Amino acid sequence: MIKVLHFADIHLGTLTHGKVNPQTGINSRLEDFERCLQICIDRAVDQPADIVLFGGDAFPDATPSPQVQQLFASQFRRLADAEIPTVLLIGNHDRHSQASNSLDIFRSLAVPGFVVGDRLQTHKIATRNGEIQVTCLPWLTRSTLLTKAETDGLSLEAVGKVLLDRLHLVLEAEIRQLDPEIPAILLAHAMVDRATMGAERFLAAGTGFTLPLNLLARPEFSYVALGHVHKHQVLHQDPPVVYPGSIERVDFGEEHEAKGYMWVEIDQTKCEFHFCALPARPFITITADLSQLEQPHQAQAQLLAAIAQADIPGAIARLVYKIKPEHQPLLDLTEIHHALAITHTYTISPQIAASPSRLRLGNQDLSPILNPYAALQLYLNTRPDLQAQAPELLAAAQALLEDQPQAGEHQLQIALNSYLNS
């Protein structure tokens, strides 16, 4: 059996919701992501794995800082030292241009046993327990497969069909060259049409295209190792088509997702695979509706009770509560901040409850009545279609105001008035 460690979407260098660790001087979120990466590499070295497959998106973007590059390289160097072959696939966040990417340095330095998968190509790799074939399918954009002249005058639907037809042809050519006597894996960084997406739907908006599952789930492959989608999921059983998910949570959109990697054992006749969970830092949302209280003075106690019931020590938390504007001054924010101090980091997002007489806003400019943050809350309360996104929108608005109070308030006011007058 050939033992494979398959993981993806490291995003090392993500600093959101972090703070400086006073003992190391390093952002705590950078340490979180490095810790989970180290656990993956530990498993590969200690087991040991016969080959490691990384499914793309090493960093949040293609220009990581020297510190982040050093942390990433120091972990993957352990695989080279242990003589474990490793394939690094190029994801959408790794590609700087069609000609360069953030992982090319491993090729330039000729790191022993490392393959950088930046094009559709099959690699025959020798491992301790026999040979294996890995067909690399990196993140593809329209310009990867088609020239501008080929797409001129075509509708988006027509362009999409031409792209898939072209990809089908080149992938079929790779499959026909596979040795049927050697196990084969397809390693792809792609959005597959059967997948359930999370935060990455915003991170990759407007780039790439969606691939049909039947294009990838081919019997010639023993296992299809995917990257790009941050939620672990198995899209197909025979052959297994698997997203391991990201190794750490990026934002609250991944609050309820388990994080981990895949351990796979393959021979010519069967494939066994298991999801291995990682100790990702928890994200927790605390909600409380204080707008319906008959006794407004009970708001403080109810809010503190909601905080006490949440398992927040060491977590990244957000407190979202709904309250009438006239009751907001009744809250003791100092006590609330003290109750949240046991978290890793936290945000507080009050939602101002609109009175029935104010639900129809029309073209009214809210600037004389409420500050932009409160006005945004009031506006969101009138939009049932935006309720799912409301906490993220409010958190972003709060961060903007905290970072640049005057400029942020001005930008919020302009955006809000634009919405109301549209």
Coordinates of C-alpha atoms in Angstrom, one line a residue:
M1 CA 0.0 0.0 0.0
I2 CA 1.2 3.5 -0.8
K3 CA 0.4 5.9 2.0
V4 CA -0.6 9.4 1.0
L5 CA -1.1 12.6 3.0
H6 CA -3.4 14.9 1.2
F7 CA -4.1 18.5 2.4
A8 CA -4.8 21.9 0.9
D9 CA -5.6 25.5 1.5
I10 CA -3.0 26.3 4.1
H11 CA -3.4 30.1 3.7
L12 CA -0.4 30.7 5.9
G13 CA -0.2 34.4 6.5
T14 CA -3.8 35.0 7.3
L15 CA -3.8 37.5 10.2
T16 CA -7.5 38.4 10.6
H17 CA -8.8 38.2 14.1
G18 CA -5.3 37.9 15.5
K19 CA -3.1 39.8 18.0
V20 CA 0.6 40.0 18.7
N21 CA 1.9 37.3 20.9
P22 CA 4.0 39.2 23.5
Q23 CA 6.3 36.2 24.0
T24 CA 7.2 35.7 20.3
G25 CA 6.3 39.0 18.7
I26 CA 4.4 37.1 16.0
N27 CA 0.7 37.5 15.1
S28 CA -1.2 34.8 16.9
R29 CA -3.2 33.8 13.8
L30 CA 0.1 33.2 11.9
E31 CA 1.0 30.9 14.8
D32 CA -2.4 29.1 14.6
F33 CA -1.9 28.3 10.9
E34 CA 1.7 27.3 11.4
R35 CA 0.7 25.0 14.2
C36 CA -1.9 23.1 12.1
L37 CA 0.6 22.9 9.2
Q38 CA 3.2 21.5 11.6
I39 CA 0.8 18.8 12.7
C40 CA 0.2 17.7 9.1
I41 CA 4.0 17.5 8.5
D42 CA 4.5 15.7 11.8
R43 CA 2.1 13.0 10.6
A44 CA 3.8 12.7 7.3
V45 CA 7.2 12.3 8.8
D46 CA 6.3 10.1 11.8
Q47 CA 4.0 7.6 10.1
P48 CA 5.7 8.0 7.6
A49 CA 3.8 8.9 4.4
D50 CA 5.1 7.6 1.1
I51 CA 4.1 10.9 -0.7
V52 CA 2.5 14.2 0.3
L53 CA 0.1 16.0 -2.0
F54 CA -0.7 19.6 -1.4
G55 CA -3.8 20.8 -3.2
G56 CA -3.0 24.5 -3.6
D57 CA -3.4 27.9 -1.9
A58 CA -0.3 28.1 0.3
F59 CA -0.8 31.8 1.2
P60 CA -3.6 34.4 1.2
D61 CA -2.0 35.9 -1.9
A62 CA 1.0 35.3 -4.3
T63 CA 3.3 37.8 -2.5
P64 CA 3.8 36.5 1.0
S65 CA 6.1 38.3 3.4
P66 CA 9.6 36.9 4.0
Q67 CA 8.6 35.8 7.5
V68 CA 5.7 33.8 6.1
Q69 CA 7.8 32.3 3.3
Q70 CA 10.4 31.2 5.9
L71 CA 7.8 29.5 8.1
F72 CA 6.3 27.7 5.1
A73 CA 9.7 26.6 3.8
S74 CA 10.9 25.4 7.2
Q75 CA 8.0 23.0 7.5
F76 CA 8.2 21.6 4.0
R77 CA 12.0 21.3 4.3
R78 CA 11.3 18.6 6.8
L79 CA 9.7 16.5 4.1
A80 CA 12.7 16.9 1.9
D81 CA 15.0 15.9 4.8
A82 CA 12.8 12.8 5.4
E83 CA 13.0 12.0 1.7
I84 CA 9.3 12.1 1.2
P85 CA 8.2 13.0 -2.3
T86 CA 6.0 16.0 -2.3
V87 CA 3.8 17.6 -5.0
L88 CA 2.9 21.3 -4.6
L89 CA -0.1 22.3 -6.7
I90 CA -0.7 25.9 -7.8
G91 CA -4.0 27.3 -6.5
N92 CA -5.7 30.6 -7.4
H93 CA -4.0 32.4 -4.5
D94 CA -0.6 31.1 -5.5
R95 CA -0.6 32.3 -9.1
H96 CA 0.9 35.8 -9.5
S97 CA 0.6 35.6 -13.3
Q98 CA 0.4 32.9 -16.0
A99 CA 4.2 32.9 -15.9
S100 CA 5.0 33.0 -12.2
N101 CA 3.7 31.8 -8.8
S102 CA 4.6 31.9 -5.1
L103 CA 5.8 28.2 -5.1
D104 CA 8.2 28.3 -8.0
I105 CA 11.1 28.8 -5.7
F106 CA 11.0 25.1 -4.8
R107 CA 11.6 24.3 -8.5
S108 CA 14.3 27.0 -8.8
L109 CA 16.2 25.6 -5.8
A110 CA 15.7 22.1 -7.1
V111 CA 14.5 20.8 -3.7
P112 CA 15.0 17.0 -3.8
G113 CA 11.8 15.1 -4.3
F114 CA 9.6 18.2 -4.8
V115 CA 7.4 18.7 -7.9
V116 CA 5.6 22.1 -8.5
G117 CA 2.3 21.4 -10.4
D118 CA 1.8 24.6 -12.4
R119 CA 0.4 23.0 -15.5
L120 CA -1.7 20.1 -16.6
Q121 CA 0.9 17.3 -16.5
T122 CA 1.3 13.8 -15.2
H123 CA 4.3 12.9 -13.0
K124 CA 5.5 9.4 -12.3
I125 CA 7.0 9.4 -8.8
A126 CA 8.9 6.7 -7.1
T127 CA 8.0 6.1 -3.4
R128 CA 9.3 3.7 -0.7
N129 CA 6.4 1.4 -1.5
G130 CA 6.3 1.6 -5.3
E131 CA 5.6 4.0 -8.1
I132 CA 2.5 6.3 -8.3
Q133 CA 1.3 8.6 -11.0
V134 CA 0.0 12.1 -10.1
T135 CA -1.8 14.1 -12.7
C136 CA -1.7 17.8 -11.8
L137 CA -4.6 20.1 -12.7
P138 CA -3.7 23.6 -11.2
W139 CA -6.2 26.4 -11.0
L140 CA -7.3 27.3 -14.5
T141 CA -8.5 30.6 -15.8
R142 CA -10.0 31.3 -19.2
S143 CA -6.7 32.7 -20.5
T144 CA -5.1 29.4 -19.6
L145 CA -7.0 27.5 -22.2
L146 CA -8.2 30.1 -24.7
T147 CA -6.8 33.2 -26.4
K148 CA -8.7 36.5 -26.5
A149 CA -9.3 36.0 -30.2
E150 CA -11.0 32.7 -29.6
T151 CA -13.5 34.2 -27.2
D152 CA -14.3 37.4 -29.1
G153 CA -18.0 37.7 -29.9
L154 CA -19.0 34.7 -27.7
S155 CA -21.5 34.9 -24.9
L156 CA -20.4 33.8 -21.4
E157 CA -22.3 30.6 -21.8
A158 CA -20.6 29.8 -25.1
V159 CA -17.2 30.7 -23.7
G160 CA -17.8 28.3 -20.8
K161 CA -18.7 25.5 -23.1
V162 CA -15.6 26.0 -25.3
L163 CA -13.5 26.0 -22.1
L164 CA -14.9 22.8 -20.8
D165 CA -14.6 21.1 -24.3
R166 CA -10.9 22.2 -24.5
L167 CA -10.2 21.0 -20.9
H168 CA -11.9 17.7 -21.6
L169 CA -9.6 17.1 -24.6
V170 CA -6.3 17.9 -22.8
L171 CA -7.3 15.9 -19.7
E172 CA -8.3 13.0 -21.9
A173 CA -4.9 13.1 -23.5
E174 CA -3.2 12.8 -20.1
I175 CA -5.5 10.0 -19.0
R176 CA -4.6 8.0 -22.2
Q177 CA -0.9 8.2 -21.3
L178 CA -1.4 6.7 -17.8
D179 CA 0.2 3.3 -17.1
P180 CA -2.7 1.0 -16.0
E181 CA -0.3 -1.1 -13.9
I182 CA 0.6 1.9 -11.6
P183 CA -1.9 3.6 -9.2
A184 CA -2.9 7.1 -10.4
I185 CA -4.1 10.2 -8.6
L186 CA -5.6 13.3 -10.0
L187 CA -4.5 16.4 -7.9
A188 CA -6.7 19.4 -8.8
H189 CA -7.3 22.8 -7.5
A190 CA -10.8 23.5 -8.8
M191 CA -14.4 24.4 -8.0
V192 CA -16.5 21.3 -8.7
D193 CA -20.2 21.7 -9.4
R194 CA -21.3 19.3 -6.6
A195 CA -19.3 21.1 -3.9
T196 CA -20.8 23.1 -1.1
M197 CA -18.8 26.4 -0.9
G198 CA -17.9 28.6 2.0
A199 CA -15.7 31.7 2.3
E200 CA -13.8 30.9 -0.9
R201 CA -16.8 31.9 -3.0
F202 CA -15.8 35.5 -2.1
L203 CA -12.1 34.9 -2.2
A204 CA -12.2 33.7 -5.8
A205 CA -15.1 35.7 -7.2
G206 CA -14.9 36.4 -10.9
T207 CA -11.9 34.1 -11.6
G208 CA -11.7 30.5 -12.9
F209 CA -14.7 28.4 -13.8
T210 CA -16.7 25.5 -12.4
L211 CA -15.9 21.9 -13.5
P212 CA -18.5 19.1 -13.7
L213 CA -17.8 16.2 -11.4
N214 CA -18.0 13.7 -14.2
L215 CA -15.0 15.3 -15.8
L216 CA -12.8 14.4 -12.8
A217 CA -14.4 11.2 -11.4
R218 CA -12.7 8.9 -13.9
P219 CA -12.1 5.2 -13.2
E220 CA -8.5 5.5 -14.4
F221 CA -7.8 7.4 -11.1
S222 CA -7.6 5.6 -7.8
Y223 CA -8.2 8.9 -5.9
V224 CA -9.1 12.5 -6.9
A225 CA -7.4 14.9 -4.4
L226 CA -8.9 18.3 -4.5
G227 CA -8.2 21.8 -3.2
H228 CA -9.9 25.2 -3.2
V229 CA -13.1 24.6 -1.2
H230 CA -12.5 25.1 2.5
K231 CA -15.2 22.7 3.7
H232 CA -14.3 19.0 3.9
Q233 CA -16.5 16.9 1.7
V234 CA -16.5 13.7 -0.3
L235 CA -18.2 14.3 -3.7
H236 CA -17.9 10.8 -5.1
Q237 CA -17.0 7.3 -3.7
D238 CA -15.7 5.3 -6.6
P239 CA -13.2 6.8 -7.3
P240 CA -13.1 8.9 -4.1
V241 CA -13.3 12.6 -5.1
V242 CA -12.3 14.5 -1.9
Y243 CA -11.9 18.0 -0.6
P244 CA -9.9 17.8 2.7
G245 CA -10.9 21.4 3.4
S246 CA -8.6 24.1 4.8
I247 CA -6.4 23.4 7.7
E248 CA -7.5 26.4 9.8
R249 CA -10.6 28.6 9.9
V250 CA -10.3 31.8 7.9
D251 CA -13.5 33.6 9.1
F252 CA -16.9 33.2 10.7
G253 CA -18.2 31.6 7.5
E254 CA -16.3 28.5 8.6
E255 CA -17.4 28.6 12.2
H256 CA -19.1 25.2 12.0
E257 CA -16.6 23.4 9.7
A258 CA -14.2 20.8 10.9
K259 CA -10.6 21.3 9.7
G260 CA -8.1 18.7 8.8
Y261 CA -6.4 16.6 6.2
M262 CA -6.8 13.2 4.5
W263 CA -4.8 10.1 5.1
V264 CA -5.1 7.8 2.1
E265 CA -3.8 4.2 1.4
I266 CA -3.8 3.0 -2.2
D267 CA -2.8 0.0 -4.1
Q268 CA -3.8 -1.2 -7.6
T269 CA -7.1 -2.7 -6.4
K270 CA -8.4 -0.5 -3.6
C271 CA -8.3 2.9 -1.9
E272 CA -9.0 3.6 1.7
F273 CA -9.2 7.2 3.0
H274 CA -9.8 8.9 6.3
F275 CA -10.4 12.5 7.4
C276 CA -8.0 13.5 10.3
A277 CA -9.2 16.5 12.3
L278 CA -6.9 19.3 13.3
P279 CA -7.2 21.5 16.4
A280 CA -8.2 24.6 14.6
R281 CA -9.0 27.6 16.7
P282 CA -12.8 27.8 17.3
F283 CA -14.9 30.7 16.0
I284 CA -18.1 31.3 18.1
T285 CA -21.0 33.6 17.5
I286 CA -23.0 34.6 20.6
T287 CA -26.5 36.0 19.8
A288 CA -29.1 37.7 22.0
D289 CA -32.3 39.4 21.2
L290 CA -32.8 42.2 23.9
S291 CA -35.4 44.1 21.8
Q292 CA -38.4 42.2 23.2
L293 CA -37.7 42.5 26.9
E294 CA -40.6 43.7 29.0
Q295 CA -38.1 44.9 31.6
P296 CA -35.3 46.8 29.8
H297 CA -33.1 46.8 32.9
Q298 CA -32.8 43.0 32.4
A299 CA -30.9 43.5 29.2
Q300 CA -27.5 43.5 30.9
A301 CA -28.1 40.3 32.8
Q302 CA -29.5 38.5 29.8
L303 CA -26.5 39.5 27.7
L304 CA -24.0 38.4 30.3
A305 CA -25.9 35.1 30.7
A306 CA -25.6 34.5 26.9
I307 CA -21.9 35.1 27.1
A308 CA -21.5 32.8 30.2
Q309 CA -23.3 29.9 28.3
A310 CA -20.9 30.0 25.4
D311 CA -17.7 28.0 25.3
I312 CA -15.5 30.9 24.5
P313 CA -12.2 30.5 26.4
G314 CA -9.4 30.9 23.8
A315 CA -12.0 31.3 21.0
I316 CA -12.4 34.0 18.4
A317 CA -15.8 35.3 19.3
R318 CA -18.4 37.8 18.1
L319 CA -21.2 39.1 20.2
V320 CA -24.3 40.0 18.2
Y321 CA -27.2 41.4 20.0
K322 CA -30.4 43.2 19.0
I323 CA -31.6 46.1 21.2
K324 CA -33.9 49.1 21.0
P325 CA -31.9 52.4 20.5
E326 CA -33.3 53.9 23.7
H327 CA -32.2 50.9 25.7
Q328 CA -28.6 50.8 24.4
P329 CA -27.4 53.3 27.1
L330 CA -28.6 50.9 29.8
L331 CA -25.8 48.5 29.0
D332 CA -22.6 48.5 31.0
L333 CA -20.1 47.9 28.2
T334 CA -17.1 47.7 30.6
E335 CA -18.7 44.6 32.2
I336 CA -19.4 43.1 28.9
H337 CA -15.8 43.6 27.7
H338 CA -14.6 42.0 30.9
A339 CA -16.8 39.0 30.4
L340 CA -15.4 38.6 26.9
A341 CA -11.8 38.9 28.0
I342 CA -11.3 35.1 28.2
T343 CA -11.6 34.9 24.4
H344 CA -8.6 35.0 22.1
T345 CA -10.1 38.0 20.4
Y346 CA -13.7 39.3 20.1
T347 CA -15.9 41.8 18.4
I348 CA -19.2 43.3 19.6
S349 CA -21.9 44.0 17.0
P350 CA -25.0 45.7 18.3
Q351 CA -28.1 45.6 16.0
I352 CA -30.4 48.5 16.6
A353 CA -34.0 47.3 16.5
A354 CA -36.2 49.5 14.2
S355 CA -39.5 50.7 15.5
P356 CA -42.5 49.9 13.2
S357 CA -42.9 53.6 12.2
R358 CA -39.4 53.7 10.9
L359 CA -39.4 50.6 8.7
R360 CA -40.2 52.4 5.5
L361 CA -37.1 54.5 4.8
G362 CA -37.8 55.7 1.3
N363 CA -35.3 58.3 0.1
Q364 CA -34.7 59.7 3.5
D365 CA -31.1 60.7 4.4
L366 CA -30.4 59.1 7.8
S367 CA -27.4 61.3 8.7
P368 CA -29.4 63.8 10.8
I369 CA -30.9 61.0 12.8
L370 CA -28.3 58.3 13.4
N371 CA -24.6 57.8 13.0
P372 CA -23.7 55.7 9.9
Y373 CA -23.2 52.5 11.9
A374 CA -26.6 52.7 13.6
A375 CA -28.1 53.7 10.2
L376 CA -26.6 50.6 8.6
Q377 CA -28.1 48.4 11.3
L378 CA -31.5 50.0 10.8
Y379 CA -31.2 49.5 7.1
L380 CA -30.3 45.8 7.4
N381 CA -33.3 45.3 9.7
T382 CA -35.5 46.2 6.8
R383 CA -33.8 43.7 4.4
P384 CA -34.7 40.1 5.3
D385 CA -32.7 39.0 2.3
L386 CA -29.5 40.3 3.9
Q387 CA -30.0 38.8 7.4
A388 CA -27.5 36.0 6.8
Q389 CA -24.8 38.5 5.8
A390 CA -25.7 41.2 8.4
P391 CA -23.2 40.1 11.1
E392 CA -20.3 40.1 8.6
L393 CA -21.4 43.5 7.1
L394 CA -21.6 45.1 10.5
A395 CA -18.3 43.6 11.6
A396 CA -16.6 45.0 8.5
A397 CA -18.2 48.4 9.1
Q398 CA -17.0 48.4 12.7
A399 CA -13.5 47.5 11.6
L400 CA -13.6 50.3 9.1
L401 CA -14.7 52.8 11.7
E402 CA -12.1 51.7 14.2
D403 CA -9.2 51.8 11.7
Q404 CA -10.0 55.2 10.2
P405 CA -12.9 56.8 12.1
Q406 CA -13.4 59.9 10.1
A407 CA -12.8 58.4 6.6
G408 CA -14.7 55.2 7.5
E409 CA -17.7 57.2 8.7
H410 CA -17.7 59.2 5.5
Q411 CA -17.5 56.1 3.4
L412 CA -20.2 54.4 5.3
Q413 CA -22.5 57.3 4.9
I414 CA -21.9 57.5 1.2
A415 CA -22.6 53.8 0.7
L416 CA -25.7 53.9 2.8
N417 CA -27.2 56.9 1.1
S418 CA -26.4 55.2 -2.2
Y419 CA -28.4 52.1 -1.1
L420 CA -31.3 54.0 0.1
N421 CA -31.6 56.2 -3.0
S422 CA -31.2 53.3 -5.4

